[in-house]
XYZ file of C-alpha atoms in Angstrom:
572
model
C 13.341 -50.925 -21.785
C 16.060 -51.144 -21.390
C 19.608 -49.631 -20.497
C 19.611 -46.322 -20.404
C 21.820 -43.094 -20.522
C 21.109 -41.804 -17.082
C 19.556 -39.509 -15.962
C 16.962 -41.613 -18.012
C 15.736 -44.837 -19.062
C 14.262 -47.319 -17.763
C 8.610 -48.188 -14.339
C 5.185 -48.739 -13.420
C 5.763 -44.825 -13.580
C 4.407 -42.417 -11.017
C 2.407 -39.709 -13.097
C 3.250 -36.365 -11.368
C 1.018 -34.233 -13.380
C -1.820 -33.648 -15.680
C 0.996 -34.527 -18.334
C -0.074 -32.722 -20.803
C 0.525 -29.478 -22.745
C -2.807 -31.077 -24.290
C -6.128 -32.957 -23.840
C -4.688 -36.415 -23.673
C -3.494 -37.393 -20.177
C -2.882 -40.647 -19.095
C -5.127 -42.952 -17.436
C -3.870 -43.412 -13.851
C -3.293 -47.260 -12.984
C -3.614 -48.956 -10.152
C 0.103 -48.591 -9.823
C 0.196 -45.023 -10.882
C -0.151 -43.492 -7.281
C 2.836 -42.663 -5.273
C 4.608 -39.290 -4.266
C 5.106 -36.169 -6.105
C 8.669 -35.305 -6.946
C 9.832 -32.148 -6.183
C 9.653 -28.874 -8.123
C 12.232 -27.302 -6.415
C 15.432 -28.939 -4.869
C 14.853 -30.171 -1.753
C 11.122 -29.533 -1.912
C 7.886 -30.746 -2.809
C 5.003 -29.605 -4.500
C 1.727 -30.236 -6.182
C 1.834 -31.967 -9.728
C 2.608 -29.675 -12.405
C 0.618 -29.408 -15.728
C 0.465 -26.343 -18.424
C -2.373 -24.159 -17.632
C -1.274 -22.086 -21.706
C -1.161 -25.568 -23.465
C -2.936 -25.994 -26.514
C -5.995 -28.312 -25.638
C -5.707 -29.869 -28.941
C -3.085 -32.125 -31.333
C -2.822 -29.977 -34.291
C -1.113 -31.411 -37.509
C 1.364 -30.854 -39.396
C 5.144 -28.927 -38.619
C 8.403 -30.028 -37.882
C 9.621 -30.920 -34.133
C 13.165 -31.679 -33.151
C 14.264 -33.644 -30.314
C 18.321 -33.623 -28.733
C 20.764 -36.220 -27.571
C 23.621 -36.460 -26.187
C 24.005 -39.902 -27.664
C 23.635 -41.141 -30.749
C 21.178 -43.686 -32.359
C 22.377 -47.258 -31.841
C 20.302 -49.153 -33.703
C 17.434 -48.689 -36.433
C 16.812 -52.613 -36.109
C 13.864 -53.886 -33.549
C 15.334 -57.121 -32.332
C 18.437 -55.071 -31.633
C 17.942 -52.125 -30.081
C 17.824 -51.718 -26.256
C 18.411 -48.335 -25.192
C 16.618 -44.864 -24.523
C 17.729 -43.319 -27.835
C 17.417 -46.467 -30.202
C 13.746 -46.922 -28.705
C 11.766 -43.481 -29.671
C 13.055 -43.485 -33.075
C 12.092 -47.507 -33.995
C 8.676 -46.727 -32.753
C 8.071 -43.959 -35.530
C 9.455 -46.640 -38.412
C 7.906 -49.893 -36.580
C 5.081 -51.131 -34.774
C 4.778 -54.216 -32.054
C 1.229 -56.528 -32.050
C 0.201 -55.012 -29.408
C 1.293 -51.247 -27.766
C -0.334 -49.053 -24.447
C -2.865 -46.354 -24.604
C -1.881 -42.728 -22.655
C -1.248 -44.771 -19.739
C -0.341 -48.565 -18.779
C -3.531 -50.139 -20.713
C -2.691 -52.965 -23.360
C -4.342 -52.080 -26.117
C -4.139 -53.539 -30.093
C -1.678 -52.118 -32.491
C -1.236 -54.129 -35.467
C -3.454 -56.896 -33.999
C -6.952 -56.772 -34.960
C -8.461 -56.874 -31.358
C -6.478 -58.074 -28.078
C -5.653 -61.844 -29.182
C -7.281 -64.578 -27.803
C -5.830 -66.526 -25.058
C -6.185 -70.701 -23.944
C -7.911 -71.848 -21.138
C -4.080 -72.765 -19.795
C -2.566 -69.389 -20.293
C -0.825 -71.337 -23.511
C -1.932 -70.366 -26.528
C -2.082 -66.880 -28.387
C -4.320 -66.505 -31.303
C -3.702 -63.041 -32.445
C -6.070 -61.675 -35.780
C -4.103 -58.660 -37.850
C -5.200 -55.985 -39.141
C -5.608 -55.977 -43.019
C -4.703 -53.124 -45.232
C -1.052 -52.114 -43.300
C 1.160 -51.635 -45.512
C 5.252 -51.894 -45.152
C 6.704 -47.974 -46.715
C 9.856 -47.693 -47.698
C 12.288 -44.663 -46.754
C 11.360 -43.171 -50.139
C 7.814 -43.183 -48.971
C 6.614 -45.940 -51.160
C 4.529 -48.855 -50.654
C 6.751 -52.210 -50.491
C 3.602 -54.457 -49.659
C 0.614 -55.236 -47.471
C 1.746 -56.980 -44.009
C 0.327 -60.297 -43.370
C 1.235 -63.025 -41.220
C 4.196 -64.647 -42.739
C 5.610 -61.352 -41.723
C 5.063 -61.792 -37.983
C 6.208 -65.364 -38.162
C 9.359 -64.532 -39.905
C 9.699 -61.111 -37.580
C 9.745 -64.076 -34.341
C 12.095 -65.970 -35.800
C 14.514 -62.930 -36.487
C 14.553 -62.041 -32.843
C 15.288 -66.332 -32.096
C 18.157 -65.974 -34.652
C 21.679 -66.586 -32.452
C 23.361 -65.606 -36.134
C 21.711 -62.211 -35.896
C 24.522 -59.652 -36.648
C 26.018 -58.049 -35.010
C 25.173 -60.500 -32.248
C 22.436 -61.849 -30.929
C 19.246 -59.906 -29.529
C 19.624 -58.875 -26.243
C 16.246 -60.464 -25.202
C 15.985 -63.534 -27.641
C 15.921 -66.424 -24.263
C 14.756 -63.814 -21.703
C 11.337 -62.505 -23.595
C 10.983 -65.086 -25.890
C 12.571 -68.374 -24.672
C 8.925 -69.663 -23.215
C 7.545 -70.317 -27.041
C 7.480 -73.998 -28.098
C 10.551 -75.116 -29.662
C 12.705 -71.333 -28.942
C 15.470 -72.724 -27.103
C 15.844 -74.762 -30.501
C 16.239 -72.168 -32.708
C 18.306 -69.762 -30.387
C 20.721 -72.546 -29.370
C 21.071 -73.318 -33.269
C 19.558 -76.787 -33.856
C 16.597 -75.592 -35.290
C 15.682 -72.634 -37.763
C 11.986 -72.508 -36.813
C 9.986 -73.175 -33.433
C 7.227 -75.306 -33.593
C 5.199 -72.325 -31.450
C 5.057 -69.918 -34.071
C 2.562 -71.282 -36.498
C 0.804 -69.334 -39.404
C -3.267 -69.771 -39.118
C -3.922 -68.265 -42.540
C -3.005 -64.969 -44.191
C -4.062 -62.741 -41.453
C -4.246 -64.870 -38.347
C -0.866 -66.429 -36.313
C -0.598 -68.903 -32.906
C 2.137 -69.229 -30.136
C 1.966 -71.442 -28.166
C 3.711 -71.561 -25.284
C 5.676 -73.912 -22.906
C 4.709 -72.146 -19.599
C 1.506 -69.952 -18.991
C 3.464 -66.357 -18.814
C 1.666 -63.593 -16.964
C 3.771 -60.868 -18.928
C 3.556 -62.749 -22.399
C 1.143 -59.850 -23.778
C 3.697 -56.967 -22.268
C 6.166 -59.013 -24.249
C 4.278 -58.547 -27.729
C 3.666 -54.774 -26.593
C 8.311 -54.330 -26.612
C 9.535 -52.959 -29.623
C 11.329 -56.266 -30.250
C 8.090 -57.841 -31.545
C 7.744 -55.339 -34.337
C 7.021 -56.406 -37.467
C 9.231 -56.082 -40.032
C 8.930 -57.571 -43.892
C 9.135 -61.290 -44.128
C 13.371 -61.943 -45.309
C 14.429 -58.383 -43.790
C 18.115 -58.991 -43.446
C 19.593 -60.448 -40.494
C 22.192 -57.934 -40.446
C 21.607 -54.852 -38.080
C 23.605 -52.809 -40.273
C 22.504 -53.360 -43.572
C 19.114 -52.902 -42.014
C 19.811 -49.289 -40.991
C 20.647 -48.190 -44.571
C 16.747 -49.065 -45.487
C 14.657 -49.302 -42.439
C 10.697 -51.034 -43.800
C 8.229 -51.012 -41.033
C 4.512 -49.973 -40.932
C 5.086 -47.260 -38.447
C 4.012 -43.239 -38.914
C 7.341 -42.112 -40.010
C 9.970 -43.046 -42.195
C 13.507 -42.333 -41.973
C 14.558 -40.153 -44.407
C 17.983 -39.724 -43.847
C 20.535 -39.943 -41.109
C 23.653 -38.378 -40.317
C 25.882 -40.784 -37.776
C 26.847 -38.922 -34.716
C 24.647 -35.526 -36.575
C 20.776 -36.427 -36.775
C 18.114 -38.743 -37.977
C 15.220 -36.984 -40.193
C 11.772 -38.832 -40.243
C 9.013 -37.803 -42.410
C 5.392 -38.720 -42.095
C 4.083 -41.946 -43.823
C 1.787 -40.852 -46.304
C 0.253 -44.440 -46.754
C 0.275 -45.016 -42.879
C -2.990 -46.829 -42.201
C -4.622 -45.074 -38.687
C -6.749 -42.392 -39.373
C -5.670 -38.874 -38.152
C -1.698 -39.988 -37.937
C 0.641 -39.234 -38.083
C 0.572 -35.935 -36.581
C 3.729 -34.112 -37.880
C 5.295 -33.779 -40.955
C 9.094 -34.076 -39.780
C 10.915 -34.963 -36.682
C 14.489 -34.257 -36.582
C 16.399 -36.299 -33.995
C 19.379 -34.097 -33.273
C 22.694 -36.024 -31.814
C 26.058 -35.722 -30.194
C 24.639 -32.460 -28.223
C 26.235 -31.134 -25.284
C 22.794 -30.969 -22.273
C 23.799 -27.608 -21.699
C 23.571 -26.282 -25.169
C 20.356 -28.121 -25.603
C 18.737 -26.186 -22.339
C 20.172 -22.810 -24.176
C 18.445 -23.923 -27.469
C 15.303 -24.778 -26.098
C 15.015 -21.495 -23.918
C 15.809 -20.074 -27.613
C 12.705 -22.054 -29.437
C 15.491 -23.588 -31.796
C 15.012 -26.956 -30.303
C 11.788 -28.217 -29.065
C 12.944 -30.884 -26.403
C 15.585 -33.036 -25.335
C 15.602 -36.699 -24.879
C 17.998 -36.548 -21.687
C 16.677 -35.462 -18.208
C 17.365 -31.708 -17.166
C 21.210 -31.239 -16.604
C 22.279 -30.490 -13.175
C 24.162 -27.151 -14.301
C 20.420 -25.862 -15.669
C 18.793 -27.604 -12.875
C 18.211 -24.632 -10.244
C 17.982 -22.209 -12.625
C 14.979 -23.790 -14.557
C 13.682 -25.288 -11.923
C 13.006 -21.530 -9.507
C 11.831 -19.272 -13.016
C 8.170 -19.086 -13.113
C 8.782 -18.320 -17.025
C 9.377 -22.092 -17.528
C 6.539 -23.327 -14.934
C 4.172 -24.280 -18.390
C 7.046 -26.347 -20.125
C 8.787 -27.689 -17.192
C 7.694 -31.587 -16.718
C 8.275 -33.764 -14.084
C 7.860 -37.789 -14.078
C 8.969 -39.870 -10.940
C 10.187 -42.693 -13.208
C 10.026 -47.046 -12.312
C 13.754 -47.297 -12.731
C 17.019 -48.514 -10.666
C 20.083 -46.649 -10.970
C 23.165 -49.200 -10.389
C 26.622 -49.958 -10.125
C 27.352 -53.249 -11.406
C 30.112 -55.531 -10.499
C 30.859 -58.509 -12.986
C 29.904 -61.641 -10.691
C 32.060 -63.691 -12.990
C 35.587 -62.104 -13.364
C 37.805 -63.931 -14.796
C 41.084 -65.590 -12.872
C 39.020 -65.643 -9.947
C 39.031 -61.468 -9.731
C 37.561 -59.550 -6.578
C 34.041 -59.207 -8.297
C 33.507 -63.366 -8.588
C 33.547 -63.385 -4.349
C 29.952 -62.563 -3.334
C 31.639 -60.661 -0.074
C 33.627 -58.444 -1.920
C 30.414 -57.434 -3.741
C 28.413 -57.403 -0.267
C 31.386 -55.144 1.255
C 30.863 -52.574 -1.777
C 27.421 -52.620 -1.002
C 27.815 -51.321 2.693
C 30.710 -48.962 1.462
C 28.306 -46.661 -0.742
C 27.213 -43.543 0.495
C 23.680 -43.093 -1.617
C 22.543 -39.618 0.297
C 25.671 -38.494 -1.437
C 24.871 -39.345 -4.921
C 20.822 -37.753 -4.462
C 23.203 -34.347 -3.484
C 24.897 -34.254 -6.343
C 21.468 -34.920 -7.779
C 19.851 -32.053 -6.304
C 17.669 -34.303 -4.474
C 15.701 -36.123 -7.908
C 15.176 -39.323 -6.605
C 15.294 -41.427 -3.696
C 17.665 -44.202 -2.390
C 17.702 -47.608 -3.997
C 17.891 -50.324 -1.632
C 16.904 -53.108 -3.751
C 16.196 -54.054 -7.226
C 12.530 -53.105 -7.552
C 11.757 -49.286 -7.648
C 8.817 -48.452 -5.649
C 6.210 -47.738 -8.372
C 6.688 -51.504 -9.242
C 4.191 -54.175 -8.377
C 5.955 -56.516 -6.181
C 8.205 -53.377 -4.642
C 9.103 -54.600 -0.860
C 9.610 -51.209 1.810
C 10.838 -53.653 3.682
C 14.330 -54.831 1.647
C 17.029 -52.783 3.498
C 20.300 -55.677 3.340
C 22.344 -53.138 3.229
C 23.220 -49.687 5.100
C 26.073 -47.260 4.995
C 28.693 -48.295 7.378
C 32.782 -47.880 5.614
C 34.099 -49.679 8.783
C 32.112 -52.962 7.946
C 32.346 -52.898 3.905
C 36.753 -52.766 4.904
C 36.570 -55.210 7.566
C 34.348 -57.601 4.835
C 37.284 -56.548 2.411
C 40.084 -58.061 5.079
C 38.157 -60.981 5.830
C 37.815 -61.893 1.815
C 41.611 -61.560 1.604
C 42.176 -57.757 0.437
C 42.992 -56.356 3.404
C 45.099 -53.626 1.405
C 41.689 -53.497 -0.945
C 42.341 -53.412 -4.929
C 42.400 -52.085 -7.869
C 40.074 -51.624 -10.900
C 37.925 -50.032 -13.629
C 35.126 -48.326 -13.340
C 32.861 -47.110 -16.408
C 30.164 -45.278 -17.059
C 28.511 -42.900 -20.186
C 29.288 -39.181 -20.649
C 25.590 -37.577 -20.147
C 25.668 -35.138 -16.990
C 25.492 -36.329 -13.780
C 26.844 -39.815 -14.637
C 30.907 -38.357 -14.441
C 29.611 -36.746 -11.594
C 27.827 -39.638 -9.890
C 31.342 -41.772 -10.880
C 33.449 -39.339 -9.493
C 31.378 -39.645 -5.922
C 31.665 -43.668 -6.280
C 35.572 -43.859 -6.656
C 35.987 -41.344 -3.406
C 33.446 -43.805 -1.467
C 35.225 -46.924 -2.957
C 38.678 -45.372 -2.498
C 37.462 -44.706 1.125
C 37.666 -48.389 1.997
C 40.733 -49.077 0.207
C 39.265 -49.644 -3.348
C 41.486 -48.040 -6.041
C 39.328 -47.659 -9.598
C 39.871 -45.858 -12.553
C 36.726 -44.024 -14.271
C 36.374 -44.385 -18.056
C 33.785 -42.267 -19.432
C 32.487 -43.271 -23.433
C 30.017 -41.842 -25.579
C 26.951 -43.888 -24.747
C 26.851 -46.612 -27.867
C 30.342 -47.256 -27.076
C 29.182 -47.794 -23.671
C 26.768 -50.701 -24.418
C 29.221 -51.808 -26.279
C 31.597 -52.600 -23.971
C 28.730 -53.373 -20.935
C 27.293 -56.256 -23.605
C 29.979 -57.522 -24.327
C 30.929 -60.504 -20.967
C 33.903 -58.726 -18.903
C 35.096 -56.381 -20.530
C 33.981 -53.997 -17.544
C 34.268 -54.691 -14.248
C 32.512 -52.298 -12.991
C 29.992 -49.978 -14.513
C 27.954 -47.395 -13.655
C 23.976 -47.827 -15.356
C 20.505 -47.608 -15.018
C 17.568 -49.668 -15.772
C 13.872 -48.315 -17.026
C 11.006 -50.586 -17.112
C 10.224 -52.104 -20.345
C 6.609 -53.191 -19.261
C 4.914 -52.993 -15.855
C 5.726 -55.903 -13.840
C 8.625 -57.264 -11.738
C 10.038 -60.189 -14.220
C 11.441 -57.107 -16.601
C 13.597 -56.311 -13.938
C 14.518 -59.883 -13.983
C 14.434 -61.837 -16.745
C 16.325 -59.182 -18.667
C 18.882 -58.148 -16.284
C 19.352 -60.769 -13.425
C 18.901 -64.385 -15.435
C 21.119 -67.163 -16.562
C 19.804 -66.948 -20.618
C 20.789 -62.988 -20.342
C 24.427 -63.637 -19.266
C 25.411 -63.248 -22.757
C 26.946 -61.706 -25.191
C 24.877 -58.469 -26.040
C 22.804 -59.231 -23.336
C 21.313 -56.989 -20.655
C 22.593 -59.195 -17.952
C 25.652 -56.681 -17.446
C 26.484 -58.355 -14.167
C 26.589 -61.663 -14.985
C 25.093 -63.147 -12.764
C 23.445 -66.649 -12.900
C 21.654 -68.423 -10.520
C 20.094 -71.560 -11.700
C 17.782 -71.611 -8.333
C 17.073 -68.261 -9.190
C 16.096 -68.644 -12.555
C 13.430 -71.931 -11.413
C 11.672 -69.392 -8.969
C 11.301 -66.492 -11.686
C 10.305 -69.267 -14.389
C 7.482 -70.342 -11.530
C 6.607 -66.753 -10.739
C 5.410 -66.014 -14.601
C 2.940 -68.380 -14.937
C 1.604 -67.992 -10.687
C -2.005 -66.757 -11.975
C -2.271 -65.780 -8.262
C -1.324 -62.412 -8.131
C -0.321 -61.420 -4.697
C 1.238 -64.941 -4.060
C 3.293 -64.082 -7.702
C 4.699 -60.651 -6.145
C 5.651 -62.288 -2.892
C 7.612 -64.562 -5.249
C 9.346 -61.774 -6.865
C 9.921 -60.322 -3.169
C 11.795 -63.568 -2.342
C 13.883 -63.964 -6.005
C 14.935 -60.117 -5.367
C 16.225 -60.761 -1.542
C 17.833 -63.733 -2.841
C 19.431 -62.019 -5.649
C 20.546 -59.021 -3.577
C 22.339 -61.700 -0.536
C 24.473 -62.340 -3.381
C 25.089 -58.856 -4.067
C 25.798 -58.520 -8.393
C 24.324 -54.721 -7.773
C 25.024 -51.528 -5.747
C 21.501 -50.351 -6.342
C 22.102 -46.387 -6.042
C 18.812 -44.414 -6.573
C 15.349 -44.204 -8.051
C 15.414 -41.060 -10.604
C 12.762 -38.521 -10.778
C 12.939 -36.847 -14.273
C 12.981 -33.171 -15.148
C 13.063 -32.033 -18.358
C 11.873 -28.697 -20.347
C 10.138 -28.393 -23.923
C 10.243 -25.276 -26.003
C 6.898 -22.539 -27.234
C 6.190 -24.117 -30.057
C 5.445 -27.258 -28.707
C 1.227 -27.844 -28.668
C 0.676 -31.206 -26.935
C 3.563 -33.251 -24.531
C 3.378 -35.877 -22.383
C 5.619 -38.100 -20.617
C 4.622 -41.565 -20.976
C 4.984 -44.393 -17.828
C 5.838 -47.242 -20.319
C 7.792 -45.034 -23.443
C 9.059 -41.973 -21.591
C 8.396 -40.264 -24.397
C 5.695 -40.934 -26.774
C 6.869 -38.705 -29.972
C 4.384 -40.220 -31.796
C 1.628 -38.456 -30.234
C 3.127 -35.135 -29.977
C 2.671 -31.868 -32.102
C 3.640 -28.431 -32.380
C 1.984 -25.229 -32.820
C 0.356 -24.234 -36.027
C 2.359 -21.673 -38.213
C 5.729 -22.342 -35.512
């Protein structure tokens, strides 16, 4: 999904536990298997579950969840980070979605849709009887498929405000006649065809492996056919068919969502309120948890808690762990202007060998392991093998000489304000400064953050971390590493474009051979990391801690966390 506040977003996951606090734990997949973070710093141990949880959902109940940042966007075809994505999936829902695990399953299709001989075509059946809810709870309409065609064609928009979607050319650039509309010589593509009321086609220009994960993202929600094109007037009256509906929202305070009476699954939703609770120091959220006034907290386990929670058997039933399919980075903007450090691939190679990553997992009490390359290990396609880079200070200032900064530099460095990030900064300007590499740190609330990291060079250098929208190695790609994402508000922070590049990953979605299609992805990432737009730092394992009252928790190895499927105890 995604970038994220770290420690946070952004795998296929490794499931470290039952977890549950209830009945409902995920399916293991194929990719699920791997090793079990630890439960103490430094060590490891056996996969945790909650031996006192309630063994089934109950309804009804309030349950409030903390950030330190706040909501960025209530729109679907905007919204790209670990905050904005929990809440849109109570108001909206995508064609598709995942079951407890990694398993496709329909969501507001009628069955899984129906797919061409060539890979090309998506016929995709609805389900009749949705119906849109307003914030005040009542019924705008019944969905049908002028509302999925029009939902496309929102995300294709390039006059979307306040910019475009992040993932307009990177998920959806492969339907017939996209390129059109995002470019702006067209204001519909010729893939995205109505059937009749309750059936839709795409058709697309390349068989796409990952086309299905695509219509699982929150960015193909539905939302009401003519639903402004204007993230912000959308926020003051979000429509969707979701569980919940956002009944009112304090910026920088908290979001309140109440359930959707007229929501059309049986048995959901399964609370009555969920209270999103914002601008919270991690600290004070650990101290309200441990205190039953908040229930859980949407950022991982703050280091200054971390020990402390971590060694009390009183938390060992609401203590969770989740080894997470994510890449922790520091990016360097491959195309600085004036012909900066940061455009020379080996100044970015030099920073690469000047980073000492033990360091950062010390600071981290141990919660992860080093990043080499792009692809975390939990990933299909993840090579043991990609090491193009090792610790060595002498080299990276040598490489720095030999480039034509033989005095090294100066620059910018920024990153968000949830603990360890400062930290984990902090550790990268002494490393950098180490080979004669000068940077300022500039910490920003985290929506001011994306701000600046989506918008093309207006940071340098920045500190960030990346958490699988969908299980497969193009999301780690397409998104992030690819010529159409090198925009503004896109997730291509870097910059970087590689039209070579770009061929190979347009080949590698439609290889219907799967091992031959990961040794592709193998061979984009080495190619990709030779040119050196990342420092990839670590792969995070998550801690976090949930309060008494809660009755059923998971974490999730798509969504993190599935608040949807959550519930507290009865009479708490």
């Amino acid at each position: 999904m995604k970038p994220r506040a770290k420690p946070a977003r952004w795998p296929v996951a490794t499931l470290v536990m039952g977890l549950v606090l209830g009945a409902c734990s995920p399916t293991a997949s194929p990719s699920s298997a791997g090793s079990v973070p630890p439960t103490s710093p430094g060590q490891s141990g056996p996969a945790e579950s909650a031996p006192g949880a309630s063994a089934v959902a109950t309804q009804g109940g309030t349950l409030s969840i903390g950030f330190n940042s706040d909501i960025q966007y209530f729109d679907p075809a905007k919204g790209y980070d670990v905050v904005s994505w929990p809440a849109e999936r109570l108001i909206y829902e995508a064609i598709l979605g995942y079951d407890s695990g990694t398993k496709l399953v329909p969501l507001l299709a009628d069955g899984m849709p129906t797919i061409s001989a060539d890979g090309k075509a998506y016929t995709i059946k609805l389900h009749t009887g949705v119906k849109f809810v307003k914030p005040d709870g009542s019924v705008l309409r019944d969905m049908n498929a002028d509302d999925v065609v029009d939902s496309l064609h929102r995300v294709l928009d390039p006059n979307l405000k306040p910019s475009a979607s992040p993932v307009s050319a990177a998920f959806f650039g492969n339907i017939v006649g996209a390129n059109d509309v995002i470019g702006g010589k067209a204001k519909t593509a010729s893939g995205i065809k109505k059937i009749d009321d309750n059936t839709v086609e795409i058709d697309l220009i390349n068989a796409d492996a990952t086309f299905l994960n695509i219509l699982a993202t929150p960015f193909a929600s539905v939302v009401p056919k003519d639903t402004p094109r204007d993230a912000a007037e959308v926020a003051k009256g979000p429509i969707g068919t979701g569980p919940y509906v956002l009944k009112q929202y304090t910026k920088g305070t908290q979001a309140t969502f109440v359930a959707n009476k007229s929501y059309w699954q049986p048995g959901q939703p399964l609370l009555d309120e969920i209270d999103f609770k914002v601008g919270l120091d991690d600290n004070a959220m650990i101290q309200q948890i441990q205190a039953d006034q908040l229930d859980m907290m949407g950022d991982a386990l703050p280091s200054g808690s971390f020990t402390q929670i971590t060694t009390d058997a009183q938390y060992k039933d609401r203590l969770f762990s989740h080894t997470l399919v994510d890449t922790d980075y520091l990016f360097m903007d491959t195309q600085q202007p004036n012909n900066g450090p940061f455009s020379k691939v080996a100044v970015r190679q030099a920073l690469n060998y000047a980073i000492d990553k033990d360091n950062i997992l010390k600071l981290v009490h141990g919660t992860g392991v080093r990043a080499e390359c792009i692809l975390p290990p939990d990933m299909p396609g993840y090579d043991p093998n990609c090491h193009p880079y090792s610790f060595d200070q002498a080299k990276a200032k040598q490489m720095l000489a030999d480039a034509g900064y033989p005095n090294g530099f100066e620059s910018t460095l920024y990153t968000d304000t949830t603990d360890p990030d400062p930290q984990i900064a902090q550790a990268l300007q002494q490393d950098l400064a180490a080979v004669g590499v000068k940077v300022n740190i500039v910490t920003e609330e985290f929506a001011t953050f994306l701000d600046r990291i989506f918008t093309p060079h207006k940071a340098q250098l920045g500190y960030v971390g990346w958490f699988q929208d969908y299980p497969d190695p193009s999301d780690f790609i397409d998104p992030l590493l690819s010529c159409a994402s090198a925009v503004q508000g896109g997730a291509n922070v870097s910059l970087y474009c590689n039209k070579e590049v770009d061929a190979l990953a347009a080949t590698a979605r439609g290889e219907t051979d799967s091992a031959k299609r990961l040794l592709m992805y193998q061979d984009i990432q080495s190619r990709i990391m030779a040119e050196a737009p990342w420092v990839p730092l670590r792969h995070q394992v998550w801690f976090t801690l949930v309060s008494t009252r809660v009755a059923t928790f998971s974490l999730h190895p798509v969504w993190l966390y599935d608040l949807r499927s959550y519930s507290v105890k009865p009479g708490s």
